[in-house]
mmCIF file of C-alpha atoms and ligand atoms in Angstrom:
data_model
loop_
_atom_site.group_PDB
_atom_site.id
_atom_site.type_symbol
_atom_site.label_atom_id
_atom_site.label_comp_id
_atom_site.label_asym_id
_atom_site.label_seq_id
_atom_site.Cartn_x
_atom_site.Cartn_y
_atom_site.Cartn_z
ATOM 1 C CA MET A 221 41.500 -13.038 -14.858
ATOM 2 C CA SER A 222 42.111 -9.683 -14.484
ATOM 3 C CA LEU A 223 40.421 -7.523 -11.201
ATOM 4 C CA VAL A 224 38.412 -5.285 -12.684
ATOM 5 C CA THR A 225 39.496 -1.709 -10.660
ATOM 6 C CA GLU A 226 37.718 1.740 -9.552
ATOM 7 C CA GLU A 227 39.216 3.747 -12.048
ATOM 8 C CA LYS A 228 37.906 1.168 -15.237
ATOM 9 C CA ILE A 229 34.535 1.244 -13.539
ATOM 10 C CA ILE A 230 34.420 5.008 -13.692
ATOM 11 C CA GLU A 231 35.884 5.193 -17.007
ATOM 12 C CA ALA A 232 33.202 2.863 -18.413
ATOM 13 C CA LEU A 233 30.247 4.934 -17.112
ATOM 14 C CA SER A 234 31.960 8.248 -18.437
ATOM 15 C CA THR A 235 30.298 6.364 -21.265
ATOM 16 C CA VAL A 236 26.827 6.441 -20.104
ATOM 17 C CA MET A 237 24.969 9.481 -20.757
ATOM 18 C CA ASP A 238 22.188 11.288 -19.076
ATOM 19 C CA GLY A 239 21.314 14.240 -21.191
ATOM 20 C CA ASP A 240 24.443 15.389 -22.995
ATOM 21 C CA LYS A 241 26.425 14.963 -19.528
ATOM 22 C CA SER A 242 27.882 11.425 -18.644
ATOM 23 C CA ILE A 243 26.853 10.085 -15.439
ATOM 24 C CA VAL A 244 30.037 10.480 -13.636
ATOM 25 C CA GLU A 245 30.445 14.125 -14.423
ATOM 26 C CA GLN A 246 26.996 14.580 -13.019
ATOM 27 C CA ASN A 247 28.586 13.157 -10.007
ATOM 28 C CA MET A 248 25.809 10.819 -10.079
ATOM 29 C CA VAL A 249 27.917 7.605 -9.095
ATOM 30 C CA GLN A 250 27.620 6.568 -5.207
ATOM 31 C CA GLY A 251 28.130 4.210 -3.022
ATOM 32 C CA LEU A 252 31.220 2.342 -5.469
ATOM 33 C CA GLN A 253 31.854 -0.987 -4.446
ATOM 34 C CA ILE A 254 33.534 -3.920 -5.415
ATOM 35 C CA LYS A 255 34.103 -7.365 -4.094
ATOM 36 C CA ASP A 256 35.550 -10.363 -5.970
ATOM 37 C CA GLY A 257 34.258 -8.958 -9.041
ATOM 38 C CA HIS A 258 30.419 -8.116 -7.814
ATOM 39 C CA VAL A 259 30.249 -4.349 -8.417
ATOM 40 C CA LEU A 260 27.625 -2.418 -6.907
ATOM 41 C CA PHE A 261 26.568 1.188 -7.023
ATOM 42 C CA SER A 262 23.565 3.946 -6.890
ATOM 43 C CA ILE A 263 22.985 6.145 -9.272
ATOM 44 C CA THR A 264 21.011 9.343 -7.691
ATOM 45 C CA VAL A 265 18.429 11.202 -10.137
ATOM 46 C CA ASP A 266 16.034 13.925 -9.323
ATOM 47 C CA ALA A 267 13.361 12.391 -7.085
ATOM 48 C CA ALA A 268 10.479 13.792 -9.922
ATOM 49 C CA VAL A 269 12.084 11.180 -12.374
ATOM 50 C CA GLY A 270 12.091 8.472 -10.522
ATOM 51 C CA ALA A 271 11.385 5.273 -12.381
ATOM 52 C CA GLN A 272 11.662 7.346 -15.734
ATOM 53 C CA ALA A 273 15.631 6.627 -14.578
ATOM 54 C CA GLU A 274 15.481 2.769 -14.900
ATOM 55 C CA PRO A 275 16.678 2.475 -18.984
ATOM 56 C CA LEU A 276 19.713 4.933 -17.186
ATOM 57 C CA ARG A 277 20.000 1.853 -14.364
ATOM 58 C CA LYS A 278 19.699 -0.996 -16.563
ATOM 59 C CA GLU A 279 22.636 0.988 -19.408
ATOM 60 C CA ALA A 280 24.776 1.634 -16.230
ATOM 61 C CA GLU A 281 24.488 -2.377 -14.994
ATOM 62 C CA ASN A 282 24.945 -3.599 -18.638
ATOM 63 C CA THR A 283 28.370 -1.367 -19.483
ATOM 64 C CA ILE A 284 29.935 -2.424 -16.103
ATOM 65 C CA HIS A 285 28.777 -6.082 -16.762
ATOM 66 C CA ALA A 286 30.334 -6.221 -19.999
ATOM 67 C CA LEU A 287 34.054 -5.235 -18.195
ATOM 68 C CA GLU A 288 36.380 -8.213 -17.956
ATOM 69 C CA GLY A 289 36.773 -9.597 -14.566
ATOM 70 C CA VAL A 290 32.906 -8.068 -13.511
ATOM 71 C CA LEU A 291 30.857 -11.116 -12.120
ATOM 72 C CA SER A 292 27.918 -9.241 -11.321
ATOM 73 C CA ALA A 293 26.883 -5.625 -11.708
ATOM 74 C CA THR A 294 23.800 -4.613 -9.419
ATOM 75 C CA VAL A 295 22.767 -0.454 -9.682
ATOM 76 C CA VAL A 296 20.076 1.369 -7.703
ATOM 77 C CA LEU A 297 18.095 4.397 -8.225
ATOM 78 C CA THR A 298 18.294 6.811 -5.495
ATOM 79 C CA ALA A 299 16.559 9.690 -5.316
ATOM 80 C CA GLU A 300 18.220 13.049 -4.253
ATOM 81 C CA THR A 301 16.314 14.130 -1.470
ATOM 82 C CA GLU A 302 16.484 17.866 -2.892
ATOM 83 C CA ALA A 303 14.862 18.071 -5.400
ATOM 84 C CA HIS A 304 16.377 20.588 -8.288
ATOM 85 C CA ALA A 305 14.637 23.304 -9.642
ATOM 86 C CA HIS A 306 14.672 23.242 -13.436
ATOM 87 C CA PRO A 307 12.581 26.387 -14.279
ATOM 88 C CA ASP A 308 12.186 24.637 -18.011
ATOM 89 C CA ASP A 309 11.045 21.154 -16.497
ATOM 90 C CA VAL A 310 7.719 20.191 -16.829
ATOM 91 C CA VAL A 311 7.652 17.476 -14.074
ATOM 92 C CA PRO A 312 5.636 15.690 -11.789
ATOM 93 C CA GLU A 313 5.931 17.329 -7.667
ATOM 94 C CA PRO A 314 8.520 15.957 -6.657
ATOM 95 C CA ARG A 315 7.940 13.285 -3.562
ATOM 96 C CA PRO A 316 10.902 13.910 -1.437
ATOM 97 C CA GLU A 317 8.475 15.115 1.591
ATOM 98 C CA ALA A 318 5.785 12.244 0.623
ATOM 99 C CA PRO A 319 5.171 10.144 4.125
ATOM 100 C CA LEU A 320 6.200 6.922 3.751
ATOM 101 C CA LEU A 321 4.046 4.089 3.322
ATOM 102 C CA GLU A 322 0.389 6.769 2.880
ATOM 103 C CA GLY A 323 -2.443 4.294 2.781
ATOM 104 C CA VAL A 324 -0.964 1.786 5.090
ATOM 105 C CA LYS A 325 -2.847 1.135 8.353
ATOM 106 C CA ALA A 326 -0.693 -1.119 10.081
ATOM 107 C CA ILE A 327 3.231 -2.022 9.542
ATOM 108 C CA ILE A 328 4.930 -4.881 11.333
ATOM 109 C CA ALA A 329 8.104 -6.183 10.803
ATOM 110 C CA VAL A 330 9.966 -9.780 10.993
ATOM 111 C CA ALA A 331 12.536 -9.645 12.741
ATOM 112 C CA SER A 332 15.449 -12.212 13.312
ATOM 113 C CA GLY A 333 18.933 -12.573 15.766
ATOM 114 C CA LYS A 334 20.784 -14.289 12.799
ATOM 115 C CA GLY A 335 19.770 -15.502 9.376
ATOM 116 C CA GLY A 336 18.632 -18.871 8.794
ATOM 117 C CA VAL A 337 15.912 -19.439 10.785
ATOM 118 C CA GLY A 338 13.151 -19.467 8.783
ATOM 119 C CA LYS A 339 12.140 -15.686 8.988
ATOM 120 C CA SER A 340 11.259 -14.916 5.398
ATOM 121 C CA THR A 341 9.157 -18.354 4.881
ATOM 122 C CA THR A 342 7.402 -17.268 8.099
ATOM 123 C CA THR A 343 6.578 -13.745 6.633
ATOM 124 C CA VAL A 344 4.340 -15.445 3.619
ATOM 125 C CA ASN A 345 2.912 -17.616 5.384
ATOM 126 C CA LEU A 346 1.572 -15.122 7.587
ATOM 127 C CA ALA A 347 0.930 -13.254 4.758
ATOM 128 C CA LEU A 348 -0.821 -15.254 3.601
ATOM 129 C CA ALA A 349 -2.765 -16.270 6.604
ATOM 130 C CA LEU A 350 -3.349 -12.098 7.249
ATOM 131 C CA ARG A 351 -4.845 -12.205 3.400
ATOM 132 C CA ASP A 352 -7.817 -15.694 4.355
ATOM 133 C CA GLN A 353 -8.758 -12.850 7.184
ATOM 134 C CA GLY A 354 -10.193 -10.664 4.345
ATOM 135 C CA LEU A 355 -7.577 -8.150 5.207
ATOM 136 C CA LYS A 356 -5.717 -6.070 2.317
ATOM 137 C CA VAL A 357 -1.557 -7.440 2.493
ATOM 138 C CA GLY A 358 1.326 -6.151 1.772
ATOM 139 C CA LEU A 359 5.413 -7.292 1.609
ATOM 140 C CA LEU A 360 8.458 -5.409 1.615
ATOM 141 C CA ASP A 361 10.935 -7.778 1.274
ATOM 142 C CA ALA A 362 13.689 -5.607 3.323
ATOM 143 C CA ASP A 363 15.868 -9.015 3.611
ATOM 144 C CA ILE A 364 18.477 -7.489 0.967
ATOM 145 C CA TYR A 365 20.817 -10.353 1.778
ATOM 146 C CA GLY A 366 18.362 -12.997 0.357
ATOM 147 C CA PRO A 367 15.705 -11.394 -1.109
ATOM 148 C CA SER A 368 13.818 -14.713 -1.789
ATOM 149 C CA MET A 369 9.792 -13.170 -2.039
ATOM 150 C CA PRO A 370 9.887 -12.966 -5.557
ATOM 151 C CA ARG A 371 10.391 -16.433 -5.688
ATOM 152 C CA MET A 372 8.504 -17.552 -2.281
ATOM 153 C CA LEU A 373 4.848 -15.788 -3.568
ATOM 154 C CA GLY A 374 5.824 -17.134 -7.370
ATOM 155 C CA ILE A 375 5.823 -13.418 -9.070
ATOM 156 C CA LYS A 376 8.627 -12.971 -11.875
ATOM 157 C CA GLY A 377 9.320 -10.197 -13.737
ATOM 158 C CA GLU A 378 11.040 -6.890 -13.369
ATOM 159 C CA PRO A 379 8.946 -3.906 -11.269
ATOM 160 C CA THR A 380 6.772 -1.571 -14.134
ATOM 161 C CA SER A 381 5.654 2.121 -13.371
ATOM 162 C CA SER A 382 2.054 2.997 -14.384
ATOM 163 C CA ASP A 383 2.357 6.395 -14.072
ATOM 164 C CA GLY A 384 6.298 6.670 -14.876
ATOM 165 C CA LYS A 385 6.856 8.129 -11.090
ATOM 166 C CA LEU A 386 6.164 5.544 -8.973
ATOM 167 C CA LEU A 387 6.980 1.679 -9.074
ATOM 168 C CA ASP A 388 3.904 -0.691 -9.040
ATOM 169 C CA ALA A 389 4.278 -3.374 -6.609
ATOM 170 C CA LYS A 390 3.831 -6.416 -7.848
ATOM 171 C CA GLU A 391 1.294 -8.970 -7.026
ATOM 172 C CA GLY A 392 1.313 -12.819 -6.448
ATOM 173 C CA HIS A 393 -1.718 -14.721 -4.467
ATOM 174 C CA GLY A 394 -3.476 -11.977 -3.883
ATOM 175 C CA ILE A 395 0.028 -10.216 -1.957
ATOM 176 C CA LYS A 396 1.515 -6.947 -2.864
ATOM 177 C CA CYS A 397 5.156 -7.081 -2.999
ATOM 178 C CA MET A 398 8.452 -5.174 -3.506
ATOM 179 C CA SER A 399 11.510 -6.830 -3.178
ATOM 180 C CA MET A 400 15.029 -6.202 -3.602
ATOM 181 C CA GLY A 401 14.752 -9.457 -5.611
ATOM 182 C CA PHE A 402 12.981 -7.256 -8.139
ATOM 183 C CA LEU A 403 15.827 -5.337 -8.839
ATOM 184 C CA VAL A 404 18.918 -7.638 -8.206
ATOM 185 C CA GLU A 405 19.351 -10.953 -9.503
ATOM 186 C CA GLU A 406 18.514 -14.232 -6.728
ATOM 187 C CA ASP A 407 21.835 -15.015 -6.950
ATOM 188 C CA ALA A 408 24.046 -12.631 -6.867
ATOM 189 C CA PRO A 409 26.020 -12.196 -4.011
ATOM 190 C CA VAL A 410 24.541 -8.259 -2.566
ATOM 191 C CA ILE A 411 26.841 -6.697 0.088
ATOM 192 C CA TRP A 412 24.456 -3.849 0.618
ATOM 193 C CA ARG A 413 25.673 -1.721 3.312
ATOM 194 C CA GLY A 414 25.166 1.536 5.105
ATOM 195 C CA PRO A 415 23.455 4.392 3.539
ATOM 196 C CA MET A 416 23.346 1.799 0.250
ATOM 197 C CA VAL A 417 20.700 0.143 2.395
ATOM 198 C CA GLN A 418 18.966 3.101 3.555
ATOM 199 C CA THR A 419 18.078 4.672 0.329
ATOM 200 C CA ALA A 420 17.243 1.868 -1.380
ATOM 201 C CA LEU A 421 14.803 0.882 1.713
ATOM 202 C CA THR A 422 13.619 4.525 1.878
ATOM 203 C CA GLN A 423 12.905 3.921 -2.120
ATOM 204 C CA MET A 424 10.445 0.991 -1.678
ATOM 205 C CA MET A 425 8.674 2.706 0.912
ATOM 206 C CA ARG A 426 8.171 6.466 -0.902
ATOM 207 C CA ASP A 427 8.476 5.156 -4.551
ATOM 208 C CA VAL A 428 5.837 2.405 -4.732
ATOM 209 C CA ALA A 429 2.292 2.553 -5.423
ATOM 210 C CA TRP A 430 0.948 0.506 -2.606
ATOM 211 C CA GLY A 431 -2.285 1.443 -2.416
ATOM 212 C CA GLU A 432 -4.698 1.181 0.568
ATOM 213 C CA LEU A 433 -3.794 -1.622 2.932
ATOM 214 C CA ASP A 434 -4.490 -2.654 6.246
ATOM 215 C CA LEU A 435 -1.104 -4.033 6.801
ATOM 216 C CA LEU A 436 2.278 -3.760 5.177
ATOM 217 C CA LEU A 437 4.810 -6.767 7.016
ATOM 218 C CA ILE A 438 8.741 -5.829 6.596
ATOM 219 C CA ASP A 439 10.709 -8.951 5.912
ATOM 220 C CA MET A 440 13.522 -7.328 7.687
ATOM 221 C CA PRO A 441 16.987 -8.415 7.305
ATOM 222 C CA PRO A 442 18.733 -10.586 9.784
ATOM 223 C CA GLY A 443 20.506 -9.509 12.512
ATOM 224 C CA THR A 444 20.036 -6.793 14.849
ATOM 225 C CA GLY A 445 22.767 -4.065 13.194
ATOM 226 C CA ASP A 446 22.697 -0.761 11.279
ATOM 227 C CA ALA A 447 20.297 -1.322 9.111
ATOM 228 C CA GLN A 448 17.837 -2.899 10.814
ATOM 229 C CA LEU A 449 18.183 -0.043 13.119
ATOM 230 C CA THR A 450 17.634 2.509 10.346
ATOM 231 C CA ILE A 451 14.431 0.290 8.990
ATOM 232 C CA SER A 452 13.333 0.595 12.735
ATOM 233 C CA GLN A 453 13.675 4.324 13.575
ATOM 234 C CA GLN A 454 12.641 5.539 9.723
ATOM 235 C CA VAL A 455 9.333 3.391 9.378
ATOM 236 C CA PRO A 456 6.394 4.128 11.916
ATOM 237 C CA LEU A 457 6.109 0.384 12.962
ATOM 238 C CA THR A 458 3.257 -0.556 14.819
ATOM 239 C CA GLY A 459 5.315 -3.632 16.243
ATOM 240 C CA ALA A 460 7.377 -6.072 15.556
ATOM 241 C CA VAL A 461 7.601 -10.099 14.970
ATOM 242 C CA ILE A 462 10.388 -12.042 15.926
ATOM 243 C CA VAL A 463 11.727 -15.415 14.702
ATOM 244 C CA SER A 464 13.849 -17.630 16.207
ATOM 245 C CA THR A 465 14.409 -21.276 16.279
ATOM 246 C CA PRO A 466 15.837 -23.032 19.717
ATOM 247 C CA GLN A 467 19.172 -22.688 19.074
ATOM 248 C CA ASP A 468 19.021 -19.138 18.470
ATOM 249 C CA ILE A 469 17.457 -18.406 21.642
ATOM 250 C CA ALA A 470 19.880 -20.841 23.393
ATOM 251 C CA LEU A 471 22.556 -18.426 22.322
ATOM 252 C CA LEU A 472 20.472 -15.316 22.779
ATOM 253 C CA ASP A 473 20.155 -13.861 19.302
ATOM 254 C CA ALA A 474 16.782 -13.175 19.784
ATOM 255 C CA ARG A 475 17.244 -11.266 22.770
ATOM 256 C CA LYS A 476 19.407 -8.672 21.048
ATOM 257 C CA GLY A 477 16.367 -8.009 18.319
ATOM 258 C CA LEU A 478 14.052 -7.952 21.655
ATOM 259 C CA ASN A 479 16.527 -5.349 22.793
ATOM 260 C CA MET A 480 16.514 -3.695 19.315
ATOM 261 C CA PHE A 481 12.926 -2.756 19.039
ATOM 262 C CA ARG A 482 12.571 -1.616 22.932
ATOM 263 C CA GLN A 483 15.558 0.536 22.543
ATOM 264 C CA VAL A 484 13.442 2.295 19.462
ATOM 265 C CA ASP A 485 10.225 2.206 21.601
ATOM 266 C CA VAL A 486 8.306 -0.349 18.722
ATOM 267 C CA PRO A 487 6.233 -2.975 20.548
ATOM 268 C CA VAL A 488 7.375 -6.331 20.173
ATOM 269 C CA LEU A 489 4.156 -8.500 19.713
ATOM 270 C CA GLY A 490 5.644 -11.511 20.403
ATOM 271 C CA ILE A 491 8.370 -14.532 19.396
ATOM 272 C CA ILE A 492 7.337 -17.676 17.360
ATOM 273 C CA GLU A 493 9.652 -20.536 17.733
ATOM 274 C CA ASN A 494 10.065 -22.148 13.760
ATOM 275 C CA MET A 495 11.730 -25.385 13.600
ATOM 276 C CA SER A 496 10.493 -26.315 16.700
ATOM 277 C CA TYR A 497 9.701 -29.733 16.659
ATOM 278 C CA PHE A 498 9.921 -32.781 13.726
ATOM 279 C CA GLU A 499 7.041 -34.811 13.236
ATOM 280 C CA CYS A 500 7.755 -37.750 11.159
ATOM 281 C CA PRO A 501 5.954 -38.211 7.948
ATOM 282 C CA HIS A 502 5.906 -41.268 8.365
ATOM 283 C CA CYS A 503 5.290 -42.225 11.700
ATOM 284 C CA GLY A 504 3.860 -39.384 12.869
ATOM 285 C CA GLU A 505 6.393 -39.380 16.063
ATOM 286 C CA HIS A 506 7.125 -36.424 17.659
ATOM 287 C CA THR A 507 11.005 -35.434 18.030
ATOM 288 C CA ASN A 508 12.327 -32.691 19.783
ATOM 289 C CA ILE A 509 15.374 -31.976 17.955
ATOM 290 C CA PHE A 510 16.293 -29.084 19.183
ATOM 291 C CA SER A 511 15.694 -28.035 23.122
ATOM 292 C CA HIS A 512 11.693 -27.386 22.140
ATOM 293 C CA GLY A 513 10.152 -25.189 24.240
ATOM 294 C CA GLY A 514 13.059 -22.738 25.379
ATOM 295 C CA ALA A 515 11.135 -19.515 22.724
ATOM 296 C CA LYS A 516 8.695 -20.111 25.286
ATOM 297 C CA GLU A 517 10.404 -19.923 28.492
ATOM 298 C CA GLU A 518 12.396 -17.432 27.355
ATOM 299 C CA ALA A 519 9.455 -15.197 26.182
ATOM 300 C CA ASN A 520 7.916 -15.084 29.419
ATOM 301 C CA GLU A 521 11.568 -13.879 31.779
ATOM 302 C CA LEU A 522 12.148 -11.584 29.289
ATOM 303 C CA GLY A 523 7.725 -10.300 29.201
ATOM 304 C CA VAL A 524 7.231 -10.990 25.716
ATOM 305 C CA ASP A 525 3.984 -12.473 24.341
ATOM 306 C CA PHE A 526 4.757 -16.408 23.090
ATOM 307 C CA LEU A 527 2.811 -16.370 19.452
ATOM 308 C CA GLY A 528 3.520 -20.315 18.991
ATOM 309 C CA GLU A 529 5.724 -22.692 17.636
ATOM 310 C CA ILE A 530 6.096 -24.090 14.405
ATOM 311 C CA PRO A 531 7.110 -27.186 12.951
ATOM 312 C CA LEU A 532 10.243 -28.322 11.233
ATOM 313 C CA ASP A 533 8.344 -29.834 8.169
ATOM 314 C CA ILE A 534 9.533 -30.560 4.498
ATOM 315 C CA LYS A 535 6.599 -29.511 3.094
ATOM 316 C CA ILE A 536 6.668 -26.183 4.617
ATOM 317 C CA ARG A 537 10.186 -25.598 2.686
ATOM 318 C CA GLU A 538 9.262 -27.556 -0.794
ATOM 319 C CA THR A 539 5.844 -25.507 -1.169
ATOM 320 C CA SER A 540 7.740 -21.855 -0.197
ATOM 321 C CA ASP A 541 10.166 -22.911 -2.405
ATOM 322 C CA ARG A 542 7.697 -24.037 -5.389
ATOM 323 C CA GLY A 543 5.825 -20.399 -5.214
ATOM 324 C CA HIS A 544 3.096 -21.655 -3.560
ATOM 325 C CA PRO A 545 3.486 -21.669 0.231
ATOM 326 C CA ILE A 546 1.885 -23.937 2.729
ATOM 327 C CA VAL A 547 -1.047 -21.800 3.714
ATOM 328 C CA ASP A 548 -1.701 -20.718 -0.118
ATOM 329 C CA GLN A 549 -1.467 -25.006 -1.283
ATOM 330 C CA ASP A 550 -2.730 -26.918 1.996
ATOM 331 C CA PRO A 551 -5.164 -24.061 4.084
ATOM 332 C CA ASP A 552 -6.296 -27.303 6.208
ATOM 333 C CA SER A 553 -3.098 -28.875 7.203
ATOM 334 C CA PRO A 554 -2.079 -28.569 10.327
ATOM 335 C CA HIS A 555 0.925 -26.269 9.551
ATOM 336 C CA ALA A 556 -0.780 -23.892 8.067
ATOM 337 C CA LYS A 557 -3.575 -23.806 11.054
ATOM 338 C CA ALA A 558 -0.267 -22.911 12.847
ATOM 339 C CA TYR A 559 0.240 -19.920 10.819
ATOM 340 C CA GLN A 560 -3.380 -19.401 10.881
ATOM 341 C CA GLU A 561 -3.632 -19.480 14.209
ATOM 342 C CA ILE A 562 -0.334 -16.973 15.092
ATOM 343 C CA ALA A 563 -1.416 -14.552 12.389
ATOM 344 C CA LYS A 564 -4.844 -13.932 14.069
ATOM 345 C CA LEU A 565 -2.838 -13.316 17.224
ATOM 346 C CA ILE A 566 -0.729 -10.744 15.294
ATOM 347 C CA TRP A 567 -3.863 -9.293 13.866
ATOM 348 C CA ASP A 568 -5.558 -8.626 17.352
ATOM 349 C CA LYS A 569 -2.404 -7.009 18.872
ATOM 350 C CA ALA A 570 -1.714 -4.533 16.275
ATOM 351 C CA THR A 571 -5.266 -3.384 16.329
ATOM 352 C CA THR A 572 -4.819 -3.038 19.763
ATOM 353 C CA VAL A 573 -1.856 -0.550 19.294
ATOM 354 C CA LEU A 574 -3.379 1.357 16.962
ATOM 355 C CA GLU A 575 -6.553 1.048 19.187
ATOM 356 C CA ASP A 576 -4.176 2.628 22.074
ATOM 357 C CA LYS A 577 -2.426 5.329 19.768
ATOM 358 C CA ALA A 578 -5.836 6.963 18.100
ATOM 359 C CA ALA A 579 -7.190 6.987 21.844
ATOM 360 C CA LYS A 580 -3.908 8.849 22.835
ATOM 361 C CA SER A 581 -3.375 11.600 19.755
ATOM 362 C CA PRO A 582 -4.963 14.501 20.447
ATOM 363 C CA LYS A 583 -8.780 14.827 19.610
ATOM 364 C CA ILE A 584 -10.025 17.891 17.675
ATOM 365 C CA VAL A 585 -12.845 19.260 19.435
ATOM 366 C CA MET A 586 -15.186 21.437 17.749
HETATM 367 P P1 ADP B 646 15.936 -16.527 6.798
HETATM 368 O O1 ADP B 646 14.876 -15.965 6.416
HETATM 369 O O2 ADP B 646 15.704 -16.607 8.290
HETATM 370 O O3 ADP B 646 17.011 -16.673 6.377
HETATM 371 P P2 ADP B 646 14.099 -18.791 5.233
HETATM 372 O O4 ADP B 646 12.592 -18.283 5.522
HETATM 373 O O5 ADP B 646 15.102 -18.260 4.106
HETATM 374 O O6 ADP B 646 14.736 -17.928 6.521
HETATM 375 O O7 ADP B 646 14.343 -19.986 5.525
HETATM 376 C C1 ADP B 646 15.738 -20.669 5.287
HETATM 377 C C2 ADP B 646 15.305 -22.237 5.207
HETATM 378 O O8 ADP B 646 14.692 -23.053 6.601
HETATM 379 C C3 ADP B 646 15.202 -22.405 3.244
HETATM 380 O O9 ADP B 646 15.024 -23.536 3.071
HETATM 381 C C4 ADP B 646 13.207 -23.007 3.924
HETATM 382 O O10 ADP B 646 11.970 -23.230 3.165
HETATM 383 C C5 ADP B 646 13.346 -23.697 5.462
HETATM 384 N N1 ADP B 646 12.813 -22.988 6.240
HETATM 385 C C6 ADP B 646 12.350 -22.176 7.150
HETATM 386 N N2 ADP B 646 10.986 -22.694 7.976
HETATM 387 C C7 ADP B 646 11.161 -24.533 7.985
HETATM 388 C C8 ADP B 646 10.208 -24.848 8.468
HETATM 389 N N3 ADP B 646 9.092 -24.886 9.513
HETATM 390 N N4 ADP B 646 10.411 -26.465 8.436
HETATM 391 C C9 ADP B 646 11.724 -26.999 7.317
HETATM 392 N N5 ADP B 646 12.191 -25.566 6.423
HETATM 393 C C10 ADP B 646 12.320 -24.405 6.714
#
């Protein structure tokens, strides 16, 4: 099979028209990356056009996907920060300056030092536990390397736009959700880098109709690199929670996460130890496969609260794989209870942070 080249892609995209000129001619194709037959780029559109450009995005994606040597094509829409003034256009107000996530009271990032520690599984179960406390909860799946929220919340289909401007947040088990997984096929290897991550995330925060929420949880990409730092700097985070496994604690990955949030003045609400111990489903024996308890000690040492521990249990994996995470499927089970207790702690702490902020902000005295 012949390898796809940048020239071939540009040539093919020269046939994709936006109005009477191609997207290449109008310099709308940005950030083209090709890796082992996987192609990724963005199409920059006027912020006012927003989701209306979805057919254009799809056409570009299909055009590239049809090329020989292309295994996957991933195209995202990014909005231009400066809207052009077209005198003839009767366009809705552009939103480049719109505040990110307006209508959301608290925003909490769920982070981990590395991938595979169960961050997403923990996030979805916490979201469901917070929902059961009567809160309106949203979940932004920013885990661009492995977006799994649509599957875990049992959500299917592509996002729609009711007003032609903003994407509607999807909903699963009463949780509003927006995920890269809606825009990218789940098994397509995605190699998001630097500015692409940033624009795509900003779009998810600015161009999605989240509505009024008590709390938005952000499932962060794993690790503590540029993408994570960008989110922490750009989003008005109320706080962050770090998920780690006992080994991860031992390898100090979680410590890096903690330092990153401290660097940008985001309060770390605490550490959760996942896959903390194993309880035999047959005999009930409690086994510490890894050096259990490391997170608690580490948290103490670092001056961060320890929020709780979640056991390693196949039920936790199976239920979320099926789109019915354990807190939803079996809320009275001991594992669901563990998530519920942690969720309660997190909400108490977030409320305290919000109250402190409100007390410190200047008041207008009439
Ligand atoms: P991350 O978001 O950190 O990459 P995931 O949440 O995707 O991790 O979890 C990685 C794998 O581990 C998934 O298959 C998930 O179902 C499983 N998993 C996560 N937490 C647990 C747990 N407490 N018990 C059993 N399996 C778990």
